[in-house]
mmCIF file of C-alpha atoms in Angstrom:
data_model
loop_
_atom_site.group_PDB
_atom_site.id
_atom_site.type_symbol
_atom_site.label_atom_id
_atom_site.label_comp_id
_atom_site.label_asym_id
_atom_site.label_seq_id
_atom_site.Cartn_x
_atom_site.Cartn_y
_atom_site.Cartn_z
ATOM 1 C CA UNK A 787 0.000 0.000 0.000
ATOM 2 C CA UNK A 788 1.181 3.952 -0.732
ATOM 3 C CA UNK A 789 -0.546 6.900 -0.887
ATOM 4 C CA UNK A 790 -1.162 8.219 -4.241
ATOM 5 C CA UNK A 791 0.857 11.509 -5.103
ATOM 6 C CA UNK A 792 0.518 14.455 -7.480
ATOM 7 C CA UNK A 793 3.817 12.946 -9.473
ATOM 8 C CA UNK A 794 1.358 9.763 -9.906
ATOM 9 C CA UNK A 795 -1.120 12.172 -11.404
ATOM 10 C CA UNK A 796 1.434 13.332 -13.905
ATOM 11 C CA UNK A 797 2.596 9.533 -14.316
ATOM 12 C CA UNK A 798 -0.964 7.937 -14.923
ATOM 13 C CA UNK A 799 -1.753 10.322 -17.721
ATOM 14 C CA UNK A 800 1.547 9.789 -19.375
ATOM 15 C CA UNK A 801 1.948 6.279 -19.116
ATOM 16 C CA UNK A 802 -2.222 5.612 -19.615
ATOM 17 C CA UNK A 803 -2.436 7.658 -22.508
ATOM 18 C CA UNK A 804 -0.029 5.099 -24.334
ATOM 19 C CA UNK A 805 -2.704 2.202 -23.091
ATOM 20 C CA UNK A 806 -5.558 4.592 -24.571
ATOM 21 C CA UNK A 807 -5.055 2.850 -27.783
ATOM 22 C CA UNK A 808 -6.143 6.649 -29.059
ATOM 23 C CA UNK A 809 -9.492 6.648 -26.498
ATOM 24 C CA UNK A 810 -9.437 6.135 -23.073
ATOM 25 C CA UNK A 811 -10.640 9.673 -22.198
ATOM 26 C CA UNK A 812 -8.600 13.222 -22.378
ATOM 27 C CA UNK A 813 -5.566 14.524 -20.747
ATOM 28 C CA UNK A 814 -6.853 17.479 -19.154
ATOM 29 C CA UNK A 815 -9.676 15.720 -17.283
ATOM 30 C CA UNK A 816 -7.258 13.013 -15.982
ATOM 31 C CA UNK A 817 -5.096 15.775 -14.661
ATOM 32 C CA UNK A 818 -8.310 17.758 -13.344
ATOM 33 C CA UNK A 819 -9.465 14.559 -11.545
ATOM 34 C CA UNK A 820 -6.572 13.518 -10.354
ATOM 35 C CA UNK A 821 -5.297 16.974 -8.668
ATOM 36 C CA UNK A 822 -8.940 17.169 -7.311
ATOM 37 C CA UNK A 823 -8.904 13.674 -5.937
ATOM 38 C CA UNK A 824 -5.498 14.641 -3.973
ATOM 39 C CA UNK A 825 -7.238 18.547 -2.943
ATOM 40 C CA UNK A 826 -9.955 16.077 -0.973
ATOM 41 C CA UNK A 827 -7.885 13.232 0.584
ATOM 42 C CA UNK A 828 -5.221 11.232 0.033
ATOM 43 C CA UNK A 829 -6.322 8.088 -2.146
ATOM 44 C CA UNK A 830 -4.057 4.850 -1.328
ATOM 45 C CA UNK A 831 -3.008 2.276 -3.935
ATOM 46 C CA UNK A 832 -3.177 -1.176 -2.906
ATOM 47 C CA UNK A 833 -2.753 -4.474 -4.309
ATOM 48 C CA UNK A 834 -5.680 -7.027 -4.413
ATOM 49 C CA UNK A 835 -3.448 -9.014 -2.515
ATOM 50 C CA UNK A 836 -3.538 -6.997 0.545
ATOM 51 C CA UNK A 837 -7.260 -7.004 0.959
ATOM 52 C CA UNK A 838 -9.270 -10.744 2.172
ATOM 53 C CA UNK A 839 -11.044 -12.459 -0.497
ATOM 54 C CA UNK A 840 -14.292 -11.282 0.597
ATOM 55 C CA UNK A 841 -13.567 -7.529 0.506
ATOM 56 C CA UNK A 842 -16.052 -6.089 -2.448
ATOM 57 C CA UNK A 843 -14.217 -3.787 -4.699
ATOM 58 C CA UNK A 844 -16.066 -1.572 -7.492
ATOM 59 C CA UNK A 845 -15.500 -0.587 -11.116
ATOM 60 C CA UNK A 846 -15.429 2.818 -11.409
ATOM 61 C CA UNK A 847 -15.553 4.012 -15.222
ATOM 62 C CA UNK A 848 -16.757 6.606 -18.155
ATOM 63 C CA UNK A 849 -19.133 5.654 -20.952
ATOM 64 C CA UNK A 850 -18.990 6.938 -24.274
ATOM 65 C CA UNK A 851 -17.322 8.168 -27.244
ATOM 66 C CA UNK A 852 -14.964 11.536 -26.775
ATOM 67 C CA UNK A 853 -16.935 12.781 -30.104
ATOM 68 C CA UNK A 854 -19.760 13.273 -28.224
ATOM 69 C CA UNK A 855 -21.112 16.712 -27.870
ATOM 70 C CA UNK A 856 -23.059 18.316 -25.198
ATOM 71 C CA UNK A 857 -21.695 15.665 -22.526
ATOM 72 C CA UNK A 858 -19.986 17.040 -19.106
ATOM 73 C CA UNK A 859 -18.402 15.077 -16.414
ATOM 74 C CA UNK A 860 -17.704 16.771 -13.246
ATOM 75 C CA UNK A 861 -15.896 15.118 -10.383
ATOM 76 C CA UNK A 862 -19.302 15.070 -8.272
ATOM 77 C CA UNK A 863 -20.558 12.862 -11.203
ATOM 78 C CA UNK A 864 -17.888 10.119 -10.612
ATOM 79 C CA UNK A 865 -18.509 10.274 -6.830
ATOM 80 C CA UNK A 866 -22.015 10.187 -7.372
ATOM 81 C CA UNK A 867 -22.435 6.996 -9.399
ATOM 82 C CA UNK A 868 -20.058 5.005 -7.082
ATOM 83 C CA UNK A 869 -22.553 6.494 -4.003
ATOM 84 C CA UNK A 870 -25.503 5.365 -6.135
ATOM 85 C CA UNK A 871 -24.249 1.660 -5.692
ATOM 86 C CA UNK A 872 -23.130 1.737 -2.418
ATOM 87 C CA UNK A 873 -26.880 3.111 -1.602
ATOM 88 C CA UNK A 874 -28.221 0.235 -3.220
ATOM 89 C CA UNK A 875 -25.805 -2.479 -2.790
ATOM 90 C CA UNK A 876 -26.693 -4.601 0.817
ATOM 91 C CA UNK A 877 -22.668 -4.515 1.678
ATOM 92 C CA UNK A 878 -19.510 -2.947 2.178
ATOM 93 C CA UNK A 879 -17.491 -1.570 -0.595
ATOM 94 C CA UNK A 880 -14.037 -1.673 0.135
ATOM 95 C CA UNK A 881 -12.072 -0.327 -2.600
ATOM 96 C CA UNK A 882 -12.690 0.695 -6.311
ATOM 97 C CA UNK A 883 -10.425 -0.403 -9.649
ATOM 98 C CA UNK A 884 -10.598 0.832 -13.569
ATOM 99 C CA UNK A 885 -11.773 -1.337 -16.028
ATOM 100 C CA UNK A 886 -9.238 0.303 -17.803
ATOM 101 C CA UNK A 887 -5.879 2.530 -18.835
ATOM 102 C CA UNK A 888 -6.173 5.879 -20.478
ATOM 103 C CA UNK A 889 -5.502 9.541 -20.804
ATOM 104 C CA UNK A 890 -8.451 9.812 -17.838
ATOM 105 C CA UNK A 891 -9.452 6.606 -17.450
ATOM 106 C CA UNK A 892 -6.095 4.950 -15.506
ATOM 107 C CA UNK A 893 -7.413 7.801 -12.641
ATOM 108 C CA UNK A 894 -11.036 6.916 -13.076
ATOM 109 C CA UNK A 895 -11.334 5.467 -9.042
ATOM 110 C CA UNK A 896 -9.323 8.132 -7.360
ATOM 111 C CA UNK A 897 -11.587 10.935 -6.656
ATOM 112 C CA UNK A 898 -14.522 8.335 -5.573
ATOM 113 C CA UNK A 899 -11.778 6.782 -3.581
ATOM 114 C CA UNK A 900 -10.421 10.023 -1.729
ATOM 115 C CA UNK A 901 -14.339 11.428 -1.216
ATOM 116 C CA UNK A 902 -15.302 8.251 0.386
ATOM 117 C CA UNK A 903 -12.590 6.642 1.711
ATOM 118 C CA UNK A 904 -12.226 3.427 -0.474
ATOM 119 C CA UNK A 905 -9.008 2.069 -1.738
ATOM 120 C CA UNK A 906 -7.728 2.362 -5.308
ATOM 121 C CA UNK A 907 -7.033 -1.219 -6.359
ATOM 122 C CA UNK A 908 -3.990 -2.112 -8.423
ATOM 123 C CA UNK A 909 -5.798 -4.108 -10.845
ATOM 124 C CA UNK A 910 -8.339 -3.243 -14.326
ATOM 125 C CA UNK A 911 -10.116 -4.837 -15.800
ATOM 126 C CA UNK A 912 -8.297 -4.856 -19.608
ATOM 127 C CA UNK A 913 -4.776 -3.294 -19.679
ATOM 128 C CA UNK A 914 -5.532 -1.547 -22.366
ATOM 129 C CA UNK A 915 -8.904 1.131 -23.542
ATOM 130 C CA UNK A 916 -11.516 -0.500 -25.253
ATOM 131 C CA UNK A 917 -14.823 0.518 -26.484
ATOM 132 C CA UNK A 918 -17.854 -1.570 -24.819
ATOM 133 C CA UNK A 919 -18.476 -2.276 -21.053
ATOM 134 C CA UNK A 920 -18.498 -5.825 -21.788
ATOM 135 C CA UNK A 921 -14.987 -5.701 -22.615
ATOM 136 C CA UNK A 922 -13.737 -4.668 -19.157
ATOM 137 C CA UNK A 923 -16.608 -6.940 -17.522
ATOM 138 C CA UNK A 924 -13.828 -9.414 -16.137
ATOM 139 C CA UNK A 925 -15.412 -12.422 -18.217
ATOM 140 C CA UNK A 926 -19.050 -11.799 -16.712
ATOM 141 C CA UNK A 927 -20.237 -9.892 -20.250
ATOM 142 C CA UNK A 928 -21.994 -13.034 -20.725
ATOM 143 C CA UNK A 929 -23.247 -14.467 -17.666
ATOM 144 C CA UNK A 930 -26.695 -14.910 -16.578
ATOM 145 C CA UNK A 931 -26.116 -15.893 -13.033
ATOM 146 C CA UNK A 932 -24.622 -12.857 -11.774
ATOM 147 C CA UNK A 933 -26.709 -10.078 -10.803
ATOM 148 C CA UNK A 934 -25.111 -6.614 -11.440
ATOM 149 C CA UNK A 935 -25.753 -3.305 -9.645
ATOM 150 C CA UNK A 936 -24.437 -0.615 -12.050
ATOM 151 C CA UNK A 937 -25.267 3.380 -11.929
ATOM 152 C CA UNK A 938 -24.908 6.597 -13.648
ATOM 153 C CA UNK A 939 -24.811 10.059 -13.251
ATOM 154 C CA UNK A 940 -23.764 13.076 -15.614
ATOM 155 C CA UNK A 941 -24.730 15.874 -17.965
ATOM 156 C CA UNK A 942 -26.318 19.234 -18.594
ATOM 157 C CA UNK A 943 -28.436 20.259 -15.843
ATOM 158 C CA UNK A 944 -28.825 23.737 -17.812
ATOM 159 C CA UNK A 945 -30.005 21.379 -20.961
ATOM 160 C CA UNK A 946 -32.154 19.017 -19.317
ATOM 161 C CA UNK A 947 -29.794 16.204 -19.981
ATOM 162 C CA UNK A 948 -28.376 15.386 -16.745
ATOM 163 C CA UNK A 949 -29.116 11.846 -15.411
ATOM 164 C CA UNK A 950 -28.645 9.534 -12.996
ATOM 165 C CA UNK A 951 -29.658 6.086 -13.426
ATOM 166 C CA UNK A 952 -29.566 2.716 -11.016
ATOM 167 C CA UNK A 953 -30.034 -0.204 -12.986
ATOM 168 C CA UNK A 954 -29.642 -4.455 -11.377
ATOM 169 C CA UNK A 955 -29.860 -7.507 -13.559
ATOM 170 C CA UNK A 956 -27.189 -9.346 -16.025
ATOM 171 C CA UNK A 957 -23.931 -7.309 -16.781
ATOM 172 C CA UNK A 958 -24.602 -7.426 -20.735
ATOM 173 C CA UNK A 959 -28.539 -6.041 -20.200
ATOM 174 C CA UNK A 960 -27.790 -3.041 -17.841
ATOM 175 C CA UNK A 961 -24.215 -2.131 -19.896
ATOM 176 C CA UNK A 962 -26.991 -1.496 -23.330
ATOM 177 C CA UNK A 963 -29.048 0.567 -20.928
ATOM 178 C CA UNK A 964 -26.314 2.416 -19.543
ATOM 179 C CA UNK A 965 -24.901 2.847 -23.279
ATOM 180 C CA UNK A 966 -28.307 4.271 -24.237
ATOM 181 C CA UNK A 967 -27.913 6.931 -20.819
ATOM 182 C CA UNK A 968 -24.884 7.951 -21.750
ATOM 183 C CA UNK A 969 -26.222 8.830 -25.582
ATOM 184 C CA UNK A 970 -29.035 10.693 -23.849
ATOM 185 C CA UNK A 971 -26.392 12.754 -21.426
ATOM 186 C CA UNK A 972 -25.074 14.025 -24.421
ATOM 187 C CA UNK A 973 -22.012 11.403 -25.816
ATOM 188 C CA UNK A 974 -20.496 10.599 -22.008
ATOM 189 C CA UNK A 975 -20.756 9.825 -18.614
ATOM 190 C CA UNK A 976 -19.694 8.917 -15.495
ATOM 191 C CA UNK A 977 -20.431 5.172 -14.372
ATOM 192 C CA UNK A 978 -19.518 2.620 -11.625
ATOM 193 C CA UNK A 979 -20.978 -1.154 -11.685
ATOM 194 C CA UNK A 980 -19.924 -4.590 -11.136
ATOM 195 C CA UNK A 981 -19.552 -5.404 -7.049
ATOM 196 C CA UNK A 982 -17.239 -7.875 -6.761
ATOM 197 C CA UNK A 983 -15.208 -10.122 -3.876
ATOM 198 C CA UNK A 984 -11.582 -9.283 -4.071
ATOM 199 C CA UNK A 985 -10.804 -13.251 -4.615
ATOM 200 C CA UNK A 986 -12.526 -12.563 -7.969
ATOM 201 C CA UNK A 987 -10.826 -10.164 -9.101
ATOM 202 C CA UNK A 988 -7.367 -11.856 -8.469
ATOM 203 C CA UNK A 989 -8.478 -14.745 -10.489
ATOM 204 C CA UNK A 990 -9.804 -12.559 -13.331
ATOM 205 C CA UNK A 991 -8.566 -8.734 -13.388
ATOM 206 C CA UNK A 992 -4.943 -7.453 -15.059
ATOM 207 C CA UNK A 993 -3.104 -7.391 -12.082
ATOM 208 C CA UNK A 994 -0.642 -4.299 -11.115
ATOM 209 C CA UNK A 995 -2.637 -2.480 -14.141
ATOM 210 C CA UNK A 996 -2.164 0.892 -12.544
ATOM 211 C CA UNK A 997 1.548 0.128 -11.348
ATOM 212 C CA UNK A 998 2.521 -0.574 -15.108
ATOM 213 C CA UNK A 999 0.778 2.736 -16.928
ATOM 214 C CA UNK A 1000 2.670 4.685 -13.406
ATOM 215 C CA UNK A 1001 5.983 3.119 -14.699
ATOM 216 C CA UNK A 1002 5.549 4.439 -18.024
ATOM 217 C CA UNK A 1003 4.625 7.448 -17.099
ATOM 218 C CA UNK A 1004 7.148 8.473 -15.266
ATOM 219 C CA UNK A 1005 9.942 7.237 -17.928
ATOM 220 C CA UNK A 1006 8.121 9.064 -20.420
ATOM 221 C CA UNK A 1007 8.622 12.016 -18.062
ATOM 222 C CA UNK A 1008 12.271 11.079 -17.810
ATOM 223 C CA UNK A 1009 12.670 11.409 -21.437
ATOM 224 C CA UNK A 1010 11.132 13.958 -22.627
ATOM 225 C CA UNK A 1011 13.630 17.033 -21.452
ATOM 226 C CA UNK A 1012 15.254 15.158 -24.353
ATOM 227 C CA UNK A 1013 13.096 15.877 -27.363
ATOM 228 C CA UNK A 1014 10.251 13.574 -29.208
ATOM 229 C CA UNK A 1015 12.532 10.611 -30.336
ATOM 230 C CA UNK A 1016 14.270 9.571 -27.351
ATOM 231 C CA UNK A 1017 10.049 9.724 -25.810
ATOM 232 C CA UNK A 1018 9.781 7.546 -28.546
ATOM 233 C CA UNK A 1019 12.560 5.089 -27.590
ATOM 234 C CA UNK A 1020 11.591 5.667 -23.881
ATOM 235 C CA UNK A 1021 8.211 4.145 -24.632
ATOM 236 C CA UNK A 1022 9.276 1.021 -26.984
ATOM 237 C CA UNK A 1023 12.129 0.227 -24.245
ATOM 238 C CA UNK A 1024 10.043 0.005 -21.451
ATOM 239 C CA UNK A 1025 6.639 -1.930 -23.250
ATOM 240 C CA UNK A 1026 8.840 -3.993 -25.084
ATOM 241 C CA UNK A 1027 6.664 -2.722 -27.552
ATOM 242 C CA UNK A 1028 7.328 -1.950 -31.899
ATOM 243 C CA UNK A 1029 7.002 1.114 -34.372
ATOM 244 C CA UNK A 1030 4.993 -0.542 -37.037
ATOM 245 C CA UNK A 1031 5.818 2.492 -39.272
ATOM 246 C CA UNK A 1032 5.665 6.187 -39.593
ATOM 247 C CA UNK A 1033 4.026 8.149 -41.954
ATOM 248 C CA UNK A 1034 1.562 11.190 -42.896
ATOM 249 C CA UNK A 1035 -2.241 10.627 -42.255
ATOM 250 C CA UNK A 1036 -4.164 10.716 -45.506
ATOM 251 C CA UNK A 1037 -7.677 10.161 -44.420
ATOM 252 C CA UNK A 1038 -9.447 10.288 -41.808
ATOM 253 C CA UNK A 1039 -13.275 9.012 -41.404
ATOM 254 C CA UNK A 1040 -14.656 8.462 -38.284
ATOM 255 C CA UNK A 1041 -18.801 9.415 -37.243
ATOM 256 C CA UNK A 1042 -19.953 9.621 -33.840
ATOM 257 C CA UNK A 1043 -22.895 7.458 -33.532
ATOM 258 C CA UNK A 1044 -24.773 5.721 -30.270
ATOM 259 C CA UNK A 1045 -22.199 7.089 -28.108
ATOM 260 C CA UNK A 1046 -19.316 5.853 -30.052
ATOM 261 C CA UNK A 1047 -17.010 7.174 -32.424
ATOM 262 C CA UNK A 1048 -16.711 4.478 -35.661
ATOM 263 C CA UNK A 1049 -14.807 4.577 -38.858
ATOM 264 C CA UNK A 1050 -11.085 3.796 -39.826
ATOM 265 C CA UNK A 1051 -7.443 6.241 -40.165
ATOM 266 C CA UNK A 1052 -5.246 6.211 -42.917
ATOM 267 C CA UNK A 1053 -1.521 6.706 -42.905
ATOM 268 C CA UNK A 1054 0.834 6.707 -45.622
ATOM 269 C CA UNK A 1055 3.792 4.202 -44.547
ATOM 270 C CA UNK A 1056 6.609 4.599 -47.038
ATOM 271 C CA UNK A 1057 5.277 2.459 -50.360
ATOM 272 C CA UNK A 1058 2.790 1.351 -48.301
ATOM 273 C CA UNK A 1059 -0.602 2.424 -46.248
ATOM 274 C CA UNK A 1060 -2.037 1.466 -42.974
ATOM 275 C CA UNK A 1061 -5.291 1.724 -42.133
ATOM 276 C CA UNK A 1062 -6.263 1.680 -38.893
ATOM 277 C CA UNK A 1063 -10.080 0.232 -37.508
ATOM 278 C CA UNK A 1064 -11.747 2.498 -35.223
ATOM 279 C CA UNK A 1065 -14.474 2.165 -32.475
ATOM 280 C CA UNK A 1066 -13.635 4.782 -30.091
ATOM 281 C CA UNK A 1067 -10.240 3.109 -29.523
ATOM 282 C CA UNK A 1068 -8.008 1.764 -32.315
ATOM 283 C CA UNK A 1069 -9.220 -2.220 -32.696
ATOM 284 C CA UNK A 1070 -6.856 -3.358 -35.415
ATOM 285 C CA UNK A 1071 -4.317 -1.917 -37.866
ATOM 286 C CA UNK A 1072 -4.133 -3.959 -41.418
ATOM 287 C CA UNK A 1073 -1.829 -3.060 -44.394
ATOM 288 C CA UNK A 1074 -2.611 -2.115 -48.041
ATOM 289 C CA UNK A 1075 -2.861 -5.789 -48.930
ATOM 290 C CA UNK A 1076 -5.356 -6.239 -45.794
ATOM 291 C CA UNK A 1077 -2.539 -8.064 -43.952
ATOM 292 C CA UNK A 1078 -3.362 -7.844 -40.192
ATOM 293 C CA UNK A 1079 -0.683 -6.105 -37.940
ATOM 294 C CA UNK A 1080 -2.209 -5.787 -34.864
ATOM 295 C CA UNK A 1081 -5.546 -6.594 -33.418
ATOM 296 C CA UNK A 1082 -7.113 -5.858 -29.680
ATOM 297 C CA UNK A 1083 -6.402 -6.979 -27.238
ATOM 298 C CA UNK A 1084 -2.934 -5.711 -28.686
ATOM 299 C CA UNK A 1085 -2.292 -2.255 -27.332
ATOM 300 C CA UNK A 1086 -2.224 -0.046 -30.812
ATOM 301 C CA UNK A 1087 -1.187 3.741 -30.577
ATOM 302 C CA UNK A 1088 -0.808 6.624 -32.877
ATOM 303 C CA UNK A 1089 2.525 8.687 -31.575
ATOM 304 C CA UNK A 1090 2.724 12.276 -32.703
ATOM 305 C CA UNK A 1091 5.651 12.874 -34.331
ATOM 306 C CA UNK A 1092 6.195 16.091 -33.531
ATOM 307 C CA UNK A 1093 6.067 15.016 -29.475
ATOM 308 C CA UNK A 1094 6.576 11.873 -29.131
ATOM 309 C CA UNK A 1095 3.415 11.791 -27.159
ATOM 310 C CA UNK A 1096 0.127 9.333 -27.726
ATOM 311 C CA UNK A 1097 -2.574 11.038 -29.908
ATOM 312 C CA UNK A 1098 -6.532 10.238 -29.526
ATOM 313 C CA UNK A 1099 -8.555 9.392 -32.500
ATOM 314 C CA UNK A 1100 -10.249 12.976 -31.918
ATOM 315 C CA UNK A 1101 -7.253 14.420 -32.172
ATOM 316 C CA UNK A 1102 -6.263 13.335 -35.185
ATOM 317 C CA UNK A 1103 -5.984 15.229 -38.427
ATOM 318 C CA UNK A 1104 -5.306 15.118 -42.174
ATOM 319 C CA UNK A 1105 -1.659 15.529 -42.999
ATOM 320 C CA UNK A 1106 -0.581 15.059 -39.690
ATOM 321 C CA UNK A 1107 3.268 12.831 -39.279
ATOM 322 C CA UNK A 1108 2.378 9.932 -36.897
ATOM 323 C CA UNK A 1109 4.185 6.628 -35.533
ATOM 324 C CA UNK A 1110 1.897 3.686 -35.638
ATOM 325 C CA UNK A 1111 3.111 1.782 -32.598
ATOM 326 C CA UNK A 1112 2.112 -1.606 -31.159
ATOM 327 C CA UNK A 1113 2.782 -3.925 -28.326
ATOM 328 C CA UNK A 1114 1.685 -7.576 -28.543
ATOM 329 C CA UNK A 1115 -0.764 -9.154 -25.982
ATOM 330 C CA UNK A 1116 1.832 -11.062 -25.332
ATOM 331 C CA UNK A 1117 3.791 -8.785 -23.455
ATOM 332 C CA UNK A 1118 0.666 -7.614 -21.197
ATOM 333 C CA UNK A 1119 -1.374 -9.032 -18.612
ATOM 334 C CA UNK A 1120 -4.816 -10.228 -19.978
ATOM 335 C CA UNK A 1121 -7.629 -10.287 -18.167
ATOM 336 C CA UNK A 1122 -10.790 -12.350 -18.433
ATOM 337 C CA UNK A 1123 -12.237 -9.640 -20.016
ATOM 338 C CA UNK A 1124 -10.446 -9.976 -23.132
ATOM 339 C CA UNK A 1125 -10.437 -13.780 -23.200
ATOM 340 C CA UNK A 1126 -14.186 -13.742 -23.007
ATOM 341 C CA UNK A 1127 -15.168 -14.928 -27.373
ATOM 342 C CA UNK A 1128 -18.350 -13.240 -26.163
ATOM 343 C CA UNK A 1129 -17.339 -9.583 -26.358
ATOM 344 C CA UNK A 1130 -16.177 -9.150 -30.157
ATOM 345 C CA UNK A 1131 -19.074 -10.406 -32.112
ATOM 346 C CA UNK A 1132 -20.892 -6.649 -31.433
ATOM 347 C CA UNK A 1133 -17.776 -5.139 -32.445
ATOM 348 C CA UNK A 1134 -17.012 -7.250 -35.477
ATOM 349 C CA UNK A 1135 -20.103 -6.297 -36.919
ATOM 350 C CA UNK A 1136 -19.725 -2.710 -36.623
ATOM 351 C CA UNK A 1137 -16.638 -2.846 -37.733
ATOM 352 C CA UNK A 1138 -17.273 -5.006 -40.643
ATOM 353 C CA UNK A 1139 -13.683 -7.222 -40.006
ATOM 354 C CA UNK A 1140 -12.760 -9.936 -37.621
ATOM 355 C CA UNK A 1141 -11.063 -9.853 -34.685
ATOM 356 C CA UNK A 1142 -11.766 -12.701 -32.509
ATOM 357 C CA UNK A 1143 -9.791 -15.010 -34.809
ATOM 358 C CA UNK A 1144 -6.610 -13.087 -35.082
ATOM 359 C CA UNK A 1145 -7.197 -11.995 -31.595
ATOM 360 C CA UNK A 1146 -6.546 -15.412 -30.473
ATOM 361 C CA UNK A 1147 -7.055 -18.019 -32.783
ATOM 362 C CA UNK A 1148 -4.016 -17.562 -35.585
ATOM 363 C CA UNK A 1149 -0.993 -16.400 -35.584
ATOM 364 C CA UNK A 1150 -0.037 -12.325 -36.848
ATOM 365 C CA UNK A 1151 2.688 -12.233 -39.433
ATOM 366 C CA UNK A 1152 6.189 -10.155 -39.800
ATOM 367 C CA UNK A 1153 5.053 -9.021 -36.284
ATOM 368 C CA UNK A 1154 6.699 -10.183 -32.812
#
């Protein structure tokens, strides 16, 4: 156990924004979170290990697509929807975890945490940022035995769109109804679901999730006093991870729609062109002859050149000079989430390619 500092703050937004796989939320509100998290307590990271197997810990999370409009997130909101559970759960919630790493989302717990004094667990439930609740359910997306409690609460008082929203029964049911809430709010909002025993979640979460995106961070913060390329090399060193290729983005076409942002990036590798699959985060990156290079649960990044730093799929523009970077599953801790065949079907179809199979049933070529 250690309490959580304002370097950390700096150091899960670095190193999280790299596992944002170009979603995962927004720089600024992971450093507004965090910083306010820290101005109301002083959050504690432990590992699952340290708590007993029957200590309930909560997934605290965002919904939605960062092309959204009209959506607002306050810290209140994140507090909120974790006190919505606990005033309808009949226990004790000990500590709280992130279903996932991002630019925001590796800080998702901390505030709730700090306000009501829970513990940030070192655990989440994918490594990595990925579009649909079921994918950082911890392999319960498709189970009808478990009974969920999951809540929401965000939006526009001023426009009528602020809700909050309780909602029990099986996690794939209530995580449609809480995408539909989060549409409604205005593209995003704050969420926290899924009470479950710690023993659970050691069997089934990415262990030390938070610990590895801190690590990054702060040797991306190392490096950068010395310019975008040795970030770069800073980043690849310490994932173990590979610059697929660099190039210019030559199109870009990507919708917002049901509260997530869908279409596919194109960048100009040398002779060749990548073109990378969106839905909300970057799902799989295939070359001009539709040879796969990387596919989810692989962590896939765009790196400004100019920086050295991650870029989000909103932030991405025509003619801008990116590195397509990669790090194989291999190389990351998987969680049940992403082993669950249940959770890409919905994607796969909106996507119109398949995942699932390179994912985990073949092998990737001229990539290690």
């Amino acid at each position: 156990m250690r309490e959580l500092t304002r370097d950390d703050v700096f150091a899960a937004v670095k190193g999280g924004s790299v596992f944002a796989s170009g979603g995962g939320g927004w720089v600024d509100h992971g450093l507004e979170i965090g910083h306010a998290a820290l101005s109301i307590g002083r959050p504690k990271l432990l590992s699952v290990e340290e708590l007993p197997d029957d200590a309930i810990i909560l997934t605290c999370t965002a919904i939605g697509a960062p092309a959204g409009r009209d959506w607002q997130m306050l810290g209140k909101d994140y507090i909120r929807a974790v006190q919505l559970v606990i005033d309808h759960y009949d226990g004790k919630i000990a500590g709280v975890m992130t279903p996932q790493n991002g630019m925001s989302s590796t800080i998702n717990g901390w505030l709730p945490a700090a306000a009501l004094g829970l513990a940030v667990i070192d655990a989440t439930g994918d490594i990595r940022a990925h579009p649909t609740g079921k994918m950082g359910s911890l392999g319960l997306a498709s189970s009808i035995d478990y009974e969920t409690i999951q809540a929401v609460a965000g939006g526009r008082p001023e426009l009528g769109s602020y809700i909050e929203l309780v909602v029990k029964g099986t996690p794939a049911r209530t995580s449609n109804i809480l995408r539909t809430a989060s549409d409604m709010a205005g593209g995003f909002i704050a969420a926290a679901r899924h009470p479950l025993p710690a023993k659970y979640i050691k069997e089934h979460a990415a262990l030390g999730g938070i610990s590895i995106a801190l690590e990054l961070g702060q040797a991306i913060i190392q490096a950068e006093p010395e310019g975008p390329e040795a970030v770069l090399k800073a980043v690849v060193r310490k994932t173990k991870g590979k610059i697929l290729g660099r190039g210019k983005v030559i199109s870009k076409n990507v919708r917002y729609s049901g509260a997530f942002d869908i279409g596919t990036i194109d960048v100009e590798v040398a002779k060749n062109v990548f073109r990378l699959h969106v839905m909300n985060e970057y799902m799989a990156v295939d070359d001009r002859s539709s040879k796969r290079l990387a596919t989810f649960p692989d962590v896939i990044t765009t790196i400004d050149a100019a920086t050295g730093l991650p870029v989000s799929v909103g932030d991405v523009v025509e003619g801008m000079e990116l590195a397509v970077f990669a790090i194989d599953k291999s190389r990351i801790p998987l969680s049940a989430s992403v082993k669950d065949p249940t959770v890409y079907p919905e994607v796969e179809e909106v996507l119109g390619i398949d995942l699932q199979s390179y994912a985990f049933g073949k092998e990737k070529q001229n990539y290690a």
